[in-house]
Coordinates of C-alpha atoms and ligand atoms in Angstrom, one line a residue:
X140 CA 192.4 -29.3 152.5
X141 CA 194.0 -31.6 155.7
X142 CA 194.5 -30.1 158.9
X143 CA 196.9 -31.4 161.6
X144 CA 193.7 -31.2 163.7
X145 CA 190.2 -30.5 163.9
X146 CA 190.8 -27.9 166.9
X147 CA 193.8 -26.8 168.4
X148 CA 193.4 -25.2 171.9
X149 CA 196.0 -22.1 173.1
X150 CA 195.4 -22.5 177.1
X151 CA 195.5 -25.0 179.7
X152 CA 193.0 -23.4 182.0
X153 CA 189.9 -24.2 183.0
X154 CA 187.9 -23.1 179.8
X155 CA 190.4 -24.6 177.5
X156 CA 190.4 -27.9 179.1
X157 CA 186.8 -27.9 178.9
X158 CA 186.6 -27.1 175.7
X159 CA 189.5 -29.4 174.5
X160 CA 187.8 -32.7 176.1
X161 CA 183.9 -32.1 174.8
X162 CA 185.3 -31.6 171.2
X163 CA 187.3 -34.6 171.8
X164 CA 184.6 -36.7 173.1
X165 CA 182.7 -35.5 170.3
X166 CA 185.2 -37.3 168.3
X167 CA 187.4 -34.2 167.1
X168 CA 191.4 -34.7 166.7
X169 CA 192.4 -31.7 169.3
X170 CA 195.5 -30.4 170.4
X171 CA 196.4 -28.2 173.6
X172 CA 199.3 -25.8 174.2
X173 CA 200.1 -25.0 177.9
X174 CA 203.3 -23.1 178.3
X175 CA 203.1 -23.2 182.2
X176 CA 201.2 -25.6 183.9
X177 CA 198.3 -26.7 182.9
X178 CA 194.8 -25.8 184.8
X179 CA 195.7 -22.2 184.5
X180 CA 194.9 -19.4 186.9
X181 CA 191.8 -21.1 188.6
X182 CA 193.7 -23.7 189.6
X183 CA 197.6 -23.0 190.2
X184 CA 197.2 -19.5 191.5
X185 CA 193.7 -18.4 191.6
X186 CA 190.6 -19.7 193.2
X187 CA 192.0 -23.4 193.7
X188 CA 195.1 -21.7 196.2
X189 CA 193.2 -19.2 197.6
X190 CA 190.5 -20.7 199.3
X191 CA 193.1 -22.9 200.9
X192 CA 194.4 -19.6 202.0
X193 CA 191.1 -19.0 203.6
X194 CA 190.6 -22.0 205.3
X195 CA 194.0 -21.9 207.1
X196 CA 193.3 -18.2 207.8
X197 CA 190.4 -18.7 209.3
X198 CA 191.3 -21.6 212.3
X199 CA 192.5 -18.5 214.7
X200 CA 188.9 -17.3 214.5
X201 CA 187.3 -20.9 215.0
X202 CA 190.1 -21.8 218.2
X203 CA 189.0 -18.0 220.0
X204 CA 185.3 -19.2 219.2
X205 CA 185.8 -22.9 220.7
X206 CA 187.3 -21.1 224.2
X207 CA 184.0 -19.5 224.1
X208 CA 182.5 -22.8 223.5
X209 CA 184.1 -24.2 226.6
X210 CA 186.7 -25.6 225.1
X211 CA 190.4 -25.0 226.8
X212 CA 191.7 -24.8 223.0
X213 CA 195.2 -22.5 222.5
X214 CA 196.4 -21.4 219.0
X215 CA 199.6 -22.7 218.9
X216 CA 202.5 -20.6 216.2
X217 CA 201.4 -20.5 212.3
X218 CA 203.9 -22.6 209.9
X219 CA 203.9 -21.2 206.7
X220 CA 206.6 -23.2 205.2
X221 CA 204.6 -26.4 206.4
X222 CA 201.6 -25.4 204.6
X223 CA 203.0 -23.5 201.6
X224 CA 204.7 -26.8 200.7
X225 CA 201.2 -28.5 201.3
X226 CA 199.6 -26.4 199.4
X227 CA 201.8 -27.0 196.7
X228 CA 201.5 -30.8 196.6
X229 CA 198.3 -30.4 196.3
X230 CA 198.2 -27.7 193.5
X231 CA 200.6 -30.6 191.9
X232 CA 198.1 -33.2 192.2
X233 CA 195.2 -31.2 190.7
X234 CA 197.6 -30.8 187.8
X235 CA 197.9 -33.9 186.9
X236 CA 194.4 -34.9 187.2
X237 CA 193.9 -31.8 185.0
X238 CA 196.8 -33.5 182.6
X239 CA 195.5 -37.3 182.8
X240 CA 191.6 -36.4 182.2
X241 CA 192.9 -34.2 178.7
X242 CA 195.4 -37.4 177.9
X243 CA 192.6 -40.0 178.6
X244 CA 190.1 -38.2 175.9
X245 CA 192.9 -38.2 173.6
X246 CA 194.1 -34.6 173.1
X247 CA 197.5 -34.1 172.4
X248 CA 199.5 -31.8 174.8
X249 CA 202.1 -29.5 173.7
X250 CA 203.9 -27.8 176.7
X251 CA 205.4 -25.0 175.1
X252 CA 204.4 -21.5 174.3
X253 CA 202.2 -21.2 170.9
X254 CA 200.8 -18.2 169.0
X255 CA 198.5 -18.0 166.1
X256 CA 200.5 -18.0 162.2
X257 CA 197.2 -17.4 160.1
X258 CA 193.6 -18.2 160.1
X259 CA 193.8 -21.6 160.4
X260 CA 197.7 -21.9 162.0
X261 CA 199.1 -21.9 165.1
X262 CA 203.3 -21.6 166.0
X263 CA 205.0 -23.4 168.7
X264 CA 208.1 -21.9 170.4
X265 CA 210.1 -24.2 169.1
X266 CA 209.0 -23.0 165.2
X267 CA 207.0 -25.7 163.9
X268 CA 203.4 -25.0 162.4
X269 CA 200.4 -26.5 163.0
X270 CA 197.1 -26.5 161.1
X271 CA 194.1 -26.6 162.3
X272 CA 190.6 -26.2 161.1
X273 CA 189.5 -24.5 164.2
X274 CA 191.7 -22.4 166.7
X275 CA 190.1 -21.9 170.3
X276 CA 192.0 -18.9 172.1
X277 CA 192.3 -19.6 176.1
X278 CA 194.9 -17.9 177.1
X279 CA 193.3 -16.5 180.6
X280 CA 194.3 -13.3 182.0
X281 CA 197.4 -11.7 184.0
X282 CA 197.7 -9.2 187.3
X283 CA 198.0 -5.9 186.4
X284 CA 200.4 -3.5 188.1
X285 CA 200.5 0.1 187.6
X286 CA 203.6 0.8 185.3
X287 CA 205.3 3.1 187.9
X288 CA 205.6 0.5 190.3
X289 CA 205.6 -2.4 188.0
X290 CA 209.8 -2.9 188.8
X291 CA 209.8 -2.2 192.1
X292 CA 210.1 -5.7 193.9
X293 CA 206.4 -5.7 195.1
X294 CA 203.9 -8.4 194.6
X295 CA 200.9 -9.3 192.3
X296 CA 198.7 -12.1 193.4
X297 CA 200.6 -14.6 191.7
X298 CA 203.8 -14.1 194.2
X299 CA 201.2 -14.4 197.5
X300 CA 201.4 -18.1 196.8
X301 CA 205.2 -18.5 196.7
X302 CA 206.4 -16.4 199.4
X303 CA 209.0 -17.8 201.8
X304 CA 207.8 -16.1 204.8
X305 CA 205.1 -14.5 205.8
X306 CA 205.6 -10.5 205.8
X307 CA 205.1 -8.9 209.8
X308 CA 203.1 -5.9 207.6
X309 CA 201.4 -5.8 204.1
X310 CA 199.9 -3.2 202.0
X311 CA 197.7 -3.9 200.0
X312 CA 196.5 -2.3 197.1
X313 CA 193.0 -2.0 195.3
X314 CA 189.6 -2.7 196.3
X315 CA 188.2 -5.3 194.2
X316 CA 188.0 -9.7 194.8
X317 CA 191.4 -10.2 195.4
X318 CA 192.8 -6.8 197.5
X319 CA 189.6 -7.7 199.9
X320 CA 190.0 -11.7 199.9
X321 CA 193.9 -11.1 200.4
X322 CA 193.7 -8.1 203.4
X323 CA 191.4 -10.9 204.7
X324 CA 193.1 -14.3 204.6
X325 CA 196.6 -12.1 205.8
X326 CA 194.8 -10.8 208.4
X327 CA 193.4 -14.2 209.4
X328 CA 197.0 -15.4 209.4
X329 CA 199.0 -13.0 211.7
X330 CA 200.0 -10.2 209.4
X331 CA 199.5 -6.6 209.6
X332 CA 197.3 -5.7 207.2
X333 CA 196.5 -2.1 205.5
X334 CA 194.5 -1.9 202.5
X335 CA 194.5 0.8 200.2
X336 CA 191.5 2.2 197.6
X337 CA 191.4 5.1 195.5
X338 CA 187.8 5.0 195.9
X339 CA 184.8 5.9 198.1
X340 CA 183.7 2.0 199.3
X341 CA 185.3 -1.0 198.1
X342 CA 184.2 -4.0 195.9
X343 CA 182.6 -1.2 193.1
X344 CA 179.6 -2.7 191.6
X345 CA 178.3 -4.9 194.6
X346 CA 175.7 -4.0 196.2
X347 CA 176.6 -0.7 198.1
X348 CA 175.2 -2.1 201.5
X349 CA 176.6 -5.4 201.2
X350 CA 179.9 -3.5 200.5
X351 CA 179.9 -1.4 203.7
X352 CA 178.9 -4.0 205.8
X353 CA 182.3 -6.2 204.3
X354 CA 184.0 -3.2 205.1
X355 CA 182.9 -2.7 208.7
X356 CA 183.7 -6.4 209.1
X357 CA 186.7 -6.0 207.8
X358 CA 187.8 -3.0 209.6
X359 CA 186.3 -4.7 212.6
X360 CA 188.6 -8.0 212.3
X361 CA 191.7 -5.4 212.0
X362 CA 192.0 -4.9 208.5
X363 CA 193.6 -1.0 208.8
X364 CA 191.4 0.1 205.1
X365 CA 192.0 3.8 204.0
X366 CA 189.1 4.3 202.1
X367 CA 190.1 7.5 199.2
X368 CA 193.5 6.4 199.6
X369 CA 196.1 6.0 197.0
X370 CA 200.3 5.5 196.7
X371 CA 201.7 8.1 194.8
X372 CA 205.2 6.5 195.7
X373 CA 207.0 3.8 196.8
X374 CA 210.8 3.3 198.0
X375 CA 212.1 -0.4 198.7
X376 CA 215.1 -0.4 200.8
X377 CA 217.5 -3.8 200.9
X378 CA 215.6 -7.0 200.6
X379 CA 214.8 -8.6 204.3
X380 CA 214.9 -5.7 206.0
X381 CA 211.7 -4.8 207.9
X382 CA 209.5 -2.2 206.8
X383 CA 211.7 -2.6 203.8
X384 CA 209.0 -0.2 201.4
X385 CA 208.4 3.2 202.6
X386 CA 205.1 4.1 201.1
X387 CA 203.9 8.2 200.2
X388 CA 200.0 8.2 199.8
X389 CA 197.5 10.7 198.6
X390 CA 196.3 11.5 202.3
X391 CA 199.5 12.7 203.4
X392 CA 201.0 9.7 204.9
X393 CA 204.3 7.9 204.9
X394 CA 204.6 4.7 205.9
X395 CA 206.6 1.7 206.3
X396 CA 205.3 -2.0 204.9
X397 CA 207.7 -5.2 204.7
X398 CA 205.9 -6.1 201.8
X399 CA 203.3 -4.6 199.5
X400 CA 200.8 -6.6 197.2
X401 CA 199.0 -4.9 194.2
X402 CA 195.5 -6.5 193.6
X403 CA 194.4 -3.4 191.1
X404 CA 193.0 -5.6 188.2
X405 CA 193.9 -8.1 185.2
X406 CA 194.4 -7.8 181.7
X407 CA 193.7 -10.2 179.4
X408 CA 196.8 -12.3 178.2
X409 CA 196.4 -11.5 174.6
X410 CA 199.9 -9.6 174.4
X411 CA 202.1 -10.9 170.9
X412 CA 199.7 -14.1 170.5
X413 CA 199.6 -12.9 166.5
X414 CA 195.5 -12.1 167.0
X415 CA 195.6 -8.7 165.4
X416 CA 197.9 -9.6 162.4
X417 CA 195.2 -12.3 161.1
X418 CA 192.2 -9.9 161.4
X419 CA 190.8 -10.3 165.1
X420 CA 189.6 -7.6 166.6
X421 CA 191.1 -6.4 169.8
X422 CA 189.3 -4.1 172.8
X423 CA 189.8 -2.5 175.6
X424 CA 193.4 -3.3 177.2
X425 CA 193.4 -6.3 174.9
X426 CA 190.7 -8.3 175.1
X427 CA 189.5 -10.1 172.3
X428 CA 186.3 -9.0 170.7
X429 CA 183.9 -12.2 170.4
X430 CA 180.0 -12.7 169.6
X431 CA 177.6 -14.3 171.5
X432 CA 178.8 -17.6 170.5
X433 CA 182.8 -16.7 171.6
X434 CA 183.5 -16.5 167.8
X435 CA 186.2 -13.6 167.0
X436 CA 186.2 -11.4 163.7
X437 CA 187.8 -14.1 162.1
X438 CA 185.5 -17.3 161.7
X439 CA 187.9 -20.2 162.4
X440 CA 189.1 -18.4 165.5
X441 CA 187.1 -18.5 168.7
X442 CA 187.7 -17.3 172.2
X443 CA 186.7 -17.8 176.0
X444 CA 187.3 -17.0 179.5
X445 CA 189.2 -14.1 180.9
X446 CA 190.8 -13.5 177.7
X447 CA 187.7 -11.7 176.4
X448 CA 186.8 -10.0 179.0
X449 CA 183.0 -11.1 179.7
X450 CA 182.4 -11.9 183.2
X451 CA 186.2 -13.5 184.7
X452 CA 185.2 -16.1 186.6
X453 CA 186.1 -19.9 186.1
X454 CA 182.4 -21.5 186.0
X455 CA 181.7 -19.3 183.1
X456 CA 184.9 -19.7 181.4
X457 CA 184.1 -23.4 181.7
X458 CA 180.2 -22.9 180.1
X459 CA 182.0 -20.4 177.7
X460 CA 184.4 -23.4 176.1
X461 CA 181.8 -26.3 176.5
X462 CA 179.1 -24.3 174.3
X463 CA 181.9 -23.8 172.1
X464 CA 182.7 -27.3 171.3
X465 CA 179.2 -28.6 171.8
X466 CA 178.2 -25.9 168.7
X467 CA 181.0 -26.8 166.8
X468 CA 181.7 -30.2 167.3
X469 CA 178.7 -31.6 168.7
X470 CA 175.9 -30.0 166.5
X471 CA 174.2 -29.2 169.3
X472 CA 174.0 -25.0 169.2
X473 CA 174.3 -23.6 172.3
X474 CA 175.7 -19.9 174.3
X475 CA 177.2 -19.4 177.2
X476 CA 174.2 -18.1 179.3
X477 CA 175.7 -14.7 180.9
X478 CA 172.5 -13.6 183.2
X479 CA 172.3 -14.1 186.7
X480 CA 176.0 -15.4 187.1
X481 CA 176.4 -15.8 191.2
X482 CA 179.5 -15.2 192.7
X483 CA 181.3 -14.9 196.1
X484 CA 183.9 -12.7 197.4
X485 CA 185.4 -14.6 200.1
X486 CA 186.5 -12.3 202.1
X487 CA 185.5 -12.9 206.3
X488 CA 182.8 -12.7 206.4
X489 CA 181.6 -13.7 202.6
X490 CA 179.9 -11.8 200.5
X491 CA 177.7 -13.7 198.0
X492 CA 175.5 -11.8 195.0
X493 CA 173.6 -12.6 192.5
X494 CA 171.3 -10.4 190.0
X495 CA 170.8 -6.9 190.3
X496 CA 171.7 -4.4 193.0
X497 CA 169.6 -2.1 195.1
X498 CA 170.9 0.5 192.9
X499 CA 170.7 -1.0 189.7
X500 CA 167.4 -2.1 190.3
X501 CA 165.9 1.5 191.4
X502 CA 167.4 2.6 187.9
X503 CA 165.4 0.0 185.9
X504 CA 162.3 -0.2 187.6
X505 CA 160.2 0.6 191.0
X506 CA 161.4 -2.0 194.0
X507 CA 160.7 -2.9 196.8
X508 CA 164.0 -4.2 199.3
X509 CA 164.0 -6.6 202.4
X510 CA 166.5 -6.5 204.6
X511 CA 168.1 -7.9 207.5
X512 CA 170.9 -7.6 209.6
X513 CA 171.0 -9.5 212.5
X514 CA 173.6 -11.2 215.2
X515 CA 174.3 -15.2 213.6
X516 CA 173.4 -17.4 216.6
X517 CA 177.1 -19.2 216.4
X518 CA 178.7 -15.7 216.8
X519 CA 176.5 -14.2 219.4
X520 CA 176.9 -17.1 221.5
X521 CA 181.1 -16.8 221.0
X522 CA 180.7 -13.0 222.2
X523 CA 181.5 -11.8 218.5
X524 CA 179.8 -8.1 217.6
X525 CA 179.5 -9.4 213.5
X526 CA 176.0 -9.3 212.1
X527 CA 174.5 -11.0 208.9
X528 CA 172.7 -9.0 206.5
X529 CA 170.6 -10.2 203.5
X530 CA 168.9 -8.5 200.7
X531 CA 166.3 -9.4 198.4
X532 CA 165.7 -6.5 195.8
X533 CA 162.1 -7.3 194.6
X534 CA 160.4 -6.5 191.0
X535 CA 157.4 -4.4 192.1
X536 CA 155.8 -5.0 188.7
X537 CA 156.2 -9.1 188.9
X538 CA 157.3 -10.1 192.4
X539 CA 160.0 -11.3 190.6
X540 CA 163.4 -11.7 193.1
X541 CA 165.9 -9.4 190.9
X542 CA 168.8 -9.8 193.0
X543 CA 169.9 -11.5 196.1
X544 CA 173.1 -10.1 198.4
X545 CA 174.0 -11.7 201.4
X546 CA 177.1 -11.2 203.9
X547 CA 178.0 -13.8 206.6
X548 CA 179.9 -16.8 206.8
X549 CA 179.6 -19.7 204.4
X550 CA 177.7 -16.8 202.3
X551 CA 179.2 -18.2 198.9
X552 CA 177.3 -21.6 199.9
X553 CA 174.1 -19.9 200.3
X554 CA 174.1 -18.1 197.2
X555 CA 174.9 -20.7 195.4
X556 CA 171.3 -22.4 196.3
X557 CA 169.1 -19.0 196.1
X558 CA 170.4 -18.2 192.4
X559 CA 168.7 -21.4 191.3
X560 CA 165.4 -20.4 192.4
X561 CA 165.8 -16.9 191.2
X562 CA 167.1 -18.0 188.4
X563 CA 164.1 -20.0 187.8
X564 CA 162.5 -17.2 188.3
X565 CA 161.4 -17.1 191.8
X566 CA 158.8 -14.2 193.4
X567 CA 158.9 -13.1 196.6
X568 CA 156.1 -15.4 197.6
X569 CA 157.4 -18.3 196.3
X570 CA 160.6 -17.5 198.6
X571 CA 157.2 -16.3 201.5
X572 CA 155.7 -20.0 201.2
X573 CA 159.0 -21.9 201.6
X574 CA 159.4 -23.3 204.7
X575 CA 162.2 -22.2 206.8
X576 CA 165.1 -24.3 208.1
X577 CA 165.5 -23.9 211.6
X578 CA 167.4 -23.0 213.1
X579 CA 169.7 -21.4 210.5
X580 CA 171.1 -18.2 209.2
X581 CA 169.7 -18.7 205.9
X582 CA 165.9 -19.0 207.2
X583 CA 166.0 -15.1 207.0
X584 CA 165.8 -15.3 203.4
X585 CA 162.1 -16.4 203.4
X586 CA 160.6 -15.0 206.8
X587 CA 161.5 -11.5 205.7
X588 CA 157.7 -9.8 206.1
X589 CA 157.8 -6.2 204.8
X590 CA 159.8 -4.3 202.2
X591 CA 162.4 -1.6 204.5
X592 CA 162.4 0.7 201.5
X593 CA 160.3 0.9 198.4
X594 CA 160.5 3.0 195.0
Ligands
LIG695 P1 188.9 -5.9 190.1 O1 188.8 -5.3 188.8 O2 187.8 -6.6 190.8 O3 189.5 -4.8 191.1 C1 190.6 -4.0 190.8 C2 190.8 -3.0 191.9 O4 192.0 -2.3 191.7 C3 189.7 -2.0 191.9 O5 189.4 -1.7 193.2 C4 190.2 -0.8 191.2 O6 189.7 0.4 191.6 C5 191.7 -0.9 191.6 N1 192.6 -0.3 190.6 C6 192.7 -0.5 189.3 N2 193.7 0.2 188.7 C7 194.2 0.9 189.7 C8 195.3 1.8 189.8 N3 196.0 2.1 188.7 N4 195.6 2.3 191.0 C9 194.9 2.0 192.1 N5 193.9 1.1 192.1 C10 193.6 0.6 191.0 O7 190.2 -6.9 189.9 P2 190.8 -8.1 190.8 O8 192.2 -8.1 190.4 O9 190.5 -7.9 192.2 O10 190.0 -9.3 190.3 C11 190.0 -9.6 188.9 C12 188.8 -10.4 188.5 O11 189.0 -11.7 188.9 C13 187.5 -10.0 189.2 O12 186.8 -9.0 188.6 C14 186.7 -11.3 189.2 O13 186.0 -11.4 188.0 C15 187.8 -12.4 189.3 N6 188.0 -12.9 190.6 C16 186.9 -13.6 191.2 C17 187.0 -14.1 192.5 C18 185.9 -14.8 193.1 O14 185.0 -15.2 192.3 N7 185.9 -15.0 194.4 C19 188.3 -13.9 193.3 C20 189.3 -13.2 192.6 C21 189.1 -12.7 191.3 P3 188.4 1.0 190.9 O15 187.2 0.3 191.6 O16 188.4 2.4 191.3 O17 188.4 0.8 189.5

């Protein structure tokens, strides 16, 4: 039988793109459908946006440390509208680099909406079929918004991005990555900030020290965070009017926000893509059930990224969708590796992780934990109270680094280098004979002499 292609790709997000160009370098006839614009969450309103967000957020910070520095430096008034369209061009620009780089290695690019007809089928919006021997599902993930509040005029993570103004108060919402990176990068830019989490600490399954020193940072910076805190209703009143929402919450409390932001969760963007109908199998909230090689229940179907609900984060999306095509395509069989994934929550300051916690250690196995928290030499010297702290949970069996947790500034950097070594499986004294750097924050990750706690 003839097939339109040898792989047709539903997503234009990082992992699809990926995925798309190996199998076409490979020599595969691929197709990609994209019905917004292409480069997906990462990119057009995820990490990509964001951590401009954070560098503009972070310059009042940087001018109140240079008048400690000696310098006669002012912060002058914050234009939004200036940077929001900057921002934009830019977002544009990585699009069609994202675009040109899929059109140079010869996919074909459907911008339009397409779901899957059969096995080996996929529909475009429009109502023509394709075949194709292999169908790569890539769809990403969406913001998730309570359904009592879902039509209220309040905002997911998507709207941050596209706001005309900037709001004089936010709430926000949740306690994971994006409520924490968003109270942050607000914060950093002028607006009120109050953050709101059901729970006892935010940022659930990080470390639980690394989590309360983010929120003491946070709270320090002026972040108002209501820890056990939830809405249990909210009223909008006329748009532009300030303190437009009046907010009722679980600790008795009524108050008044101009805007509030819901950062509790994503689902996986599987909703009426025809999965079910041909046989894959579908899990919690929709994500779609894959082996170890991203294949689904049925053979010719594969999926990767956020849509299957492994670990939703771009890099892995991106290894998730080149093993793909490099098993399929390339004869070369290969997995997505999903141990010792770092990552960074960039809130100020960051928090960067990798391995196993303190507590999910201690449930495994007896540890032993260094730690330090200390005063960063650039801060001290600006007059700023925030302290570093790093973590190293040690295997007291092997020596073996476990898990690595660090909060200060540029913490996502450092992370980045330390889960190569304990990936490779680094012991404590191969971190002990490492020379430090000096004289830098970072150094405290091998000059650390004796465990604080063991057991
Ligand atoms: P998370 O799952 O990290 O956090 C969701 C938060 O919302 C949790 O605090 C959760 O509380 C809370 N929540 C969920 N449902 C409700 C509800 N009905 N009412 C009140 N609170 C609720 O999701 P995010 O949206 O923050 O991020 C999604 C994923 O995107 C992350 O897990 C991460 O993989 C990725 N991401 C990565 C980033 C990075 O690498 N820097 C940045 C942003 C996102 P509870 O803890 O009690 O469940």
């Amino acid at each position: 039988m003839s097939f339109d292609y040898d792989l047709f790709v539903i997503g234009g997000g990082s992992g699809g793109v990926r995925a798309a160009r190996i199998a076409a370098m490979e020599g595969a006839s691929v197709a990609l459908a994209e019905e917004d614009r292409m480069g997906g969450t990462c990119v057009i309103r995820g990490c990509v946006p964001k951590k401009l967000m954070v560098f503009a957020s972070g310059f009042p910070r940087a001018i109140e440390d240079a008048r400690a520095y000696g310098w006669d430096a002012r912060a002058g008034r914050f234009d939004w509208p200036a940077f929001r369209t900057k921002l934009h061009a830019e977002l544009d620009r990585l699009e069609g680099i994202y675009r040109s780089n899929l059109e140079k290695a010869g996919v074909t690019i459907y911008d339009s909406r397409a779901t899957v007809a059969g096995p080996q089928a996929v529909r475009l919006q429009d109502g023509r079929q394709i075949t194709a021997r292999h169908i790569l599902i890539a769809t990403g993930g969406r913001p998730f918004i309570p359904d009592e509040f879902a039509d209220l005029p309040v905002m997911s993570s998507n709207d941050v991005f596209l706001m005309e103004a900037l709001p004089r108060s936010v709430l926000i919402v949740g306690g994971g990555y994006i409520a924490c990176e968003f109270a942050c990068i607000l914060n950093g830019l002028g607006v009120e900030v109050t953050q709101y989490y059901r729970g006892a600490q935010i940022l659930r399954g990080f470390d639980d020290e690394a989590r309360g020193h983010v929120a003491q940072s946070m709270m320090a910076d002026g972040v108002t965070l209501c820890l056990g805190t939830d809405v249990l209703d909210i009223e909008a009143g006329a748009e532009g009017t300030a303190g437009r929402f009046t907010v009722r919450s679980t600790d008795g409390q009524e108050r008044r926000f101009d805007a509030v932001l819901f950062a509790t969760g994503r689902r996986p963007n599987s909703e009426g893509l025809g999965l079910e109908e041909v046989g894959v199998r579908m899990g919690r909230f929709g994500a779609v059930e894959v082996d170890a090689s991203s294949q689904t229940a049925v053979p010719t179907i594969h999926a990767i990224g956020d849509v299957t609900d492994r670990i939703n984060l771009t890099p892995v999306a991106i290894r998730e969708g080149q093993a793909f095509s490099e098993t399929v395509f390339g004869g070369r069989p290969s997995r997505a590796d999903h141990d010792l994934v770092p990552s960074a929550v960039f809130t100020q300051p960051e928090l960067g992780s990798v391995g196993l916690t303190e507590e999910a250690a201690r449930s495994r196995e007896p540890v032993d934990i260094y730690a330090t928290s200390f005063r960063a030499m650039h801060s001290a010297f600006a007059g700023r109270s925030d302290r570093v702290m790093m973590k190293l949970v040690v295997s007291q069996a092997t020596g073996r680094v476990l898990g690595c947790h660090i909060v200060a500034d540029h913490a996502g950097e450092m992370i980045q280098l330390a889960a190569i070594a304990i990936k490779m499986g680094a012991t404590k004294a191969d971190f002990d004979r490492t020379v430090a750097v000096h004289p830098t924050m970072a150094e405290e990750l091998v000059t650390m002499k004796a465990p604080v706690r063991s057991g």
